[in-house]
PDB file of C-alpha atoms in Angstrom:
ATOM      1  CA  UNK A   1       0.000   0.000   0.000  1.00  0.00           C
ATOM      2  CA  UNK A   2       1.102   3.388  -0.880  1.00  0.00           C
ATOM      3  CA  UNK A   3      -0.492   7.088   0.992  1.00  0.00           C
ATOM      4  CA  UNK A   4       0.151   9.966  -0.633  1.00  0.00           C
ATOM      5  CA  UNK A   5      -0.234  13.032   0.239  1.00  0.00           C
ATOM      6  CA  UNK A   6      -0.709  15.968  -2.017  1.00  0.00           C
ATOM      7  CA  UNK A   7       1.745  18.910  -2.210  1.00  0.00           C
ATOM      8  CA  UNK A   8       0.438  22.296  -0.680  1.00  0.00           C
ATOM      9  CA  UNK A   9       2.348  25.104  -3.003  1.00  0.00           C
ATOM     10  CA  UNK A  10       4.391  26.228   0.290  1.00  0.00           C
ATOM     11  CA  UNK A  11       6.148  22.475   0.029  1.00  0.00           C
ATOM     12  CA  UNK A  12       9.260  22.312  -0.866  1.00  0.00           C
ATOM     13  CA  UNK A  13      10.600  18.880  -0.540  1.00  0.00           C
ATOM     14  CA  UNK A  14       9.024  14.903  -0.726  1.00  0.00           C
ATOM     15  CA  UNK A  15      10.283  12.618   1.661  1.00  0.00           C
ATOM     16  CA  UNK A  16       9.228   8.661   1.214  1.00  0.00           C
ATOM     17  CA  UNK A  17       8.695   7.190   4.320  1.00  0.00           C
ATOM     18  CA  UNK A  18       8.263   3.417   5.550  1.00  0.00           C
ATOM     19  CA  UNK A  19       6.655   2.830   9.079  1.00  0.00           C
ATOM     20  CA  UNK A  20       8.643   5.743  11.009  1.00  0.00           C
ATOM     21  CA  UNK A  21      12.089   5.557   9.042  1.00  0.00           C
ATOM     22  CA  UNK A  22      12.637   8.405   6.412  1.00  0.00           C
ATOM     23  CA  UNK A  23      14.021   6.495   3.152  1.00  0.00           C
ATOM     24  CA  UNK A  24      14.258   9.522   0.855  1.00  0.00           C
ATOM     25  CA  UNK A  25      13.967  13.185   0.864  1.00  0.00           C
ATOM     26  CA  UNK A  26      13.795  14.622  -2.527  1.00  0.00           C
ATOM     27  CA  UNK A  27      13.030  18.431  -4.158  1.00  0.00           C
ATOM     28  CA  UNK A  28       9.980  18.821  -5.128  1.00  0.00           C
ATOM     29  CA  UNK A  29      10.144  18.527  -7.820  1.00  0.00           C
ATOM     30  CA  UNK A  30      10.747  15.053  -7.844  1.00  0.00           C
ATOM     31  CA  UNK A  31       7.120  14.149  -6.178  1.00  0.00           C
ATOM     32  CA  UNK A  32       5.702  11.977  -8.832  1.00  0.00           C
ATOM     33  CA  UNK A  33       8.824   9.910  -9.298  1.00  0.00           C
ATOM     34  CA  UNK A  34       8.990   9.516  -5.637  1.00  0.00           C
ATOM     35  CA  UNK A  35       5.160   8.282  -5.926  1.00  0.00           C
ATOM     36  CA  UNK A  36       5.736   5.976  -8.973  1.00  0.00           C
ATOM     37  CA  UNK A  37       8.719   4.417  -7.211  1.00  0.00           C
ATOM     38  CA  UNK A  38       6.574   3.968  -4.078  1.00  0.00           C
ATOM     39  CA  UNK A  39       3.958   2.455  -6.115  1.00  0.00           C
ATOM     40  CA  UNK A  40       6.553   0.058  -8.465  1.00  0.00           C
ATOM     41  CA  UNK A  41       8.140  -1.227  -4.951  1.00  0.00           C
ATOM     42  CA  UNK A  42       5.046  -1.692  -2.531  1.00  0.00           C
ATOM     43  CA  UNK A  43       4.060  -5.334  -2.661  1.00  0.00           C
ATOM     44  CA  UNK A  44       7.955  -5.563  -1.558  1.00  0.00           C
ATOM     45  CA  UNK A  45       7.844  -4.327   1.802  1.00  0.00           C
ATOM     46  CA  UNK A  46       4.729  -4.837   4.178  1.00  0.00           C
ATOM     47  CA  UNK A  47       4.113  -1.697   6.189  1.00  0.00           C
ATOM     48  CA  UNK A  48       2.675   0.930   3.612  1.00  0.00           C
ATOM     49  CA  UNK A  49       4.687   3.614   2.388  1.00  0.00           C
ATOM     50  CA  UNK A  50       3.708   6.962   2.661  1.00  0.00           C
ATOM     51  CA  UNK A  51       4.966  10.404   0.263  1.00  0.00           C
ATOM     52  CA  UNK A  52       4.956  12.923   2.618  1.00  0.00           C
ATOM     53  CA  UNK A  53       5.645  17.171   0.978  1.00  0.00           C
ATOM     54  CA  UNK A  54       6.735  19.441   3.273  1.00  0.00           C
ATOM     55  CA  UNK A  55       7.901  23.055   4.003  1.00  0.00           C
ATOM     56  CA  UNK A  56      11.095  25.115   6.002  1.00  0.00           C
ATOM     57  CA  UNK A  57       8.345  25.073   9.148  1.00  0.00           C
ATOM     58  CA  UNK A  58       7.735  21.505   8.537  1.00  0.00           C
ATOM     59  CA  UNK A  59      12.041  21.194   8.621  1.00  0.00           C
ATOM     60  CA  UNK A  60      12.339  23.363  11.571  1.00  0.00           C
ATOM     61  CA  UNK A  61       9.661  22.069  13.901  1.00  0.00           C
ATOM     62  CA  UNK A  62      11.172  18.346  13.098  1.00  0.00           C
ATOM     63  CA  UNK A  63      14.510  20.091  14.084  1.00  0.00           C
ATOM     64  CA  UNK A  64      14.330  22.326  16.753  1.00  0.00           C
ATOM     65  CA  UNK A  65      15.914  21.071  19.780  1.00  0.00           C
ATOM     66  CA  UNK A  66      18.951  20.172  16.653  1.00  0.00           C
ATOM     67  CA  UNK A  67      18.643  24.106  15.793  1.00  0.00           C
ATOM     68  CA  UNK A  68      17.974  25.485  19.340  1.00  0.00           C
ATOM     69  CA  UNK A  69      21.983  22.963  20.625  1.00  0.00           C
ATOM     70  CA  UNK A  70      23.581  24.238  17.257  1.00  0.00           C
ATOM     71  CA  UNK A  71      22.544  28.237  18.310  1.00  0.00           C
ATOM     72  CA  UNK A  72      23.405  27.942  21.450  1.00  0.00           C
ATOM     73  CA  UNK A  73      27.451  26.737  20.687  1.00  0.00           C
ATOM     74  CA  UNK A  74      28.224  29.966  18.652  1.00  0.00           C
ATOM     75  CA  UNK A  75      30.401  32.245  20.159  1.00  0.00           C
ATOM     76  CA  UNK A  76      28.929  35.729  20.719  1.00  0.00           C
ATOM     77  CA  UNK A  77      30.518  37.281  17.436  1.00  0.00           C
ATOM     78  CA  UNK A  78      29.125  33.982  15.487  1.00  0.00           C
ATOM     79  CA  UNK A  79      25.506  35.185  16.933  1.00  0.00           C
ATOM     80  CA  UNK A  80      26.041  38.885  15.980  1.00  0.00           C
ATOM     81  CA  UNK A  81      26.980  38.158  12.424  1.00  0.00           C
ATOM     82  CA  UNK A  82      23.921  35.585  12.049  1.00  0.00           C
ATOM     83  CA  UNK A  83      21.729  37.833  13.379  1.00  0.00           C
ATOM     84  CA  UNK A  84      22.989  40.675  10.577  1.00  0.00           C
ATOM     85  CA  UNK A  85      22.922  37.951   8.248  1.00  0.00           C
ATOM     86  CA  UNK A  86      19.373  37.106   9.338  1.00  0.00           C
ATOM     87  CA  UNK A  87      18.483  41.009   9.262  1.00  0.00           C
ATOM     88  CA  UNK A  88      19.933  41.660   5.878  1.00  0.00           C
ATOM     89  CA  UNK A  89      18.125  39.162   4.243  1.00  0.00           C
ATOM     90  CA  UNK A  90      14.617  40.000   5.212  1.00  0.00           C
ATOM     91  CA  UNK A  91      15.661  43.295   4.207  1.00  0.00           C
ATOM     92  CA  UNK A  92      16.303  42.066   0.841  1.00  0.00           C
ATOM     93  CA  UNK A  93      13.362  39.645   0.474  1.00  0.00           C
ATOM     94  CA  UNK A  94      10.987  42.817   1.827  1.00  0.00           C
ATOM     95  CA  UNK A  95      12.577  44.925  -1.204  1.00  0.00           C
ATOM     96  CA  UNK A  96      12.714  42.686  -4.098  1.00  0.00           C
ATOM     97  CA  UNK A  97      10.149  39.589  -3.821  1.00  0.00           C
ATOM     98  CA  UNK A  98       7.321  39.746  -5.331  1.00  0.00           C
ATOM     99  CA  UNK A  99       5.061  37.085  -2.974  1.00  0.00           C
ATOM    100  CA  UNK A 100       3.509  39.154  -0.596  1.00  0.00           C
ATOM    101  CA  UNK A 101       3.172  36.562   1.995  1.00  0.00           C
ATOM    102  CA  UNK A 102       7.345  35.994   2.119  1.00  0.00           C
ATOM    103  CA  UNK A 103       7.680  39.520   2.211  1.00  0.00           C
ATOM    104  CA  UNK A 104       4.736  39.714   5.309  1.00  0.00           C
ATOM    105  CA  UNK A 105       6.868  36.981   6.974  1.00  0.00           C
ATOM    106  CA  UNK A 106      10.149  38.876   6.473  1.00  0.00           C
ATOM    107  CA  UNK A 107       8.498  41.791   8.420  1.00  0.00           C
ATOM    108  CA  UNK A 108       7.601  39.754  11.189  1.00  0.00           C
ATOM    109  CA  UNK A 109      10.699  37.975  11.431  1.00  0.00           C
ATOM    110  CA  UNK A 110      12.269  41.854  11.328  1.00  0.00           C
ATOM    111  CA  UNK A 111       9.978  42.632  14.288  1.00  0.00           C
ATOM    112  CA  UNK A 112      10.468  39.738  16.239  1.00  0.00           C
ATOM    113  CA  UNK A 113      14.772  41.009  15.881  1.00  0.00           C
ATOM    114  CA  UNK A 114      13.469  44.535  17.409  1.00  0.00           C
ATOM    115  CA  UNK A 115      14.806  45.828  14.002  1.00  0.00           C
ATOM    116  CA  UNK A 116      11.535  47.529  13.204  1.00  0.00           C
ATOM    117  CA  UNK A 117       8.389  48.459  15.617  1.00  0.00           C
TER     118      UNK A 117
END
């Protein structure tokens, strides 16, 4: 048995999963090859695969205690620059994208930093 699921337009990645280990993670792109493999190889494995899209929030919320250890070993200058790095690119995403909503979550992500009020 194969369950798919069907991209949302915010996905940005397929991964194919069997029972709860992850066996690919793929762009895209590359959804309905990842669903015609998943169909050509089910009767070989007995728990059903599922073809899972998903996002960045998707990525972070499966990886935020990873994130949250990785922040919290830079050094103080390593935290300045990634916060200026951070800054500088919602300022460029808020001047030149064209998707409202990324440019909306820019902003927010600029408020959250104090940068703007």
């Amino acid at each position: 048995m194969v369950a798919v699921l069907e991209p949302e337009p915010q996905d940005r990645w397929v991964k194919t999963v069997i029972g709860t280990r992850c066996l690919t993670v793929q762009h895209i792109s590359q959804y309905q090859q990842a669903v015609a493999w998943a169909v050509s190889m089910a009767d070989q494995f007995d728990p059903p695969l599922h073809i899972v899209p998903f996002d960045v929030n998707d990525l972070v919320k499966l990886n935020r205690h990873r994130l949250e250890r990785g922040l919290a070993l830079l050094t103080p200058d390593e935290q300045h620059r990634l916060r200026q790095d951070v800054v500088t690119t919602c300022i460029a995403v808020m001047r030149d994208c064209d998707d409202p909503a990324v440019r909306s979550e820019a902003y927010d992500v600029l408020l959250k930093l104090g940068v703007v009020k």
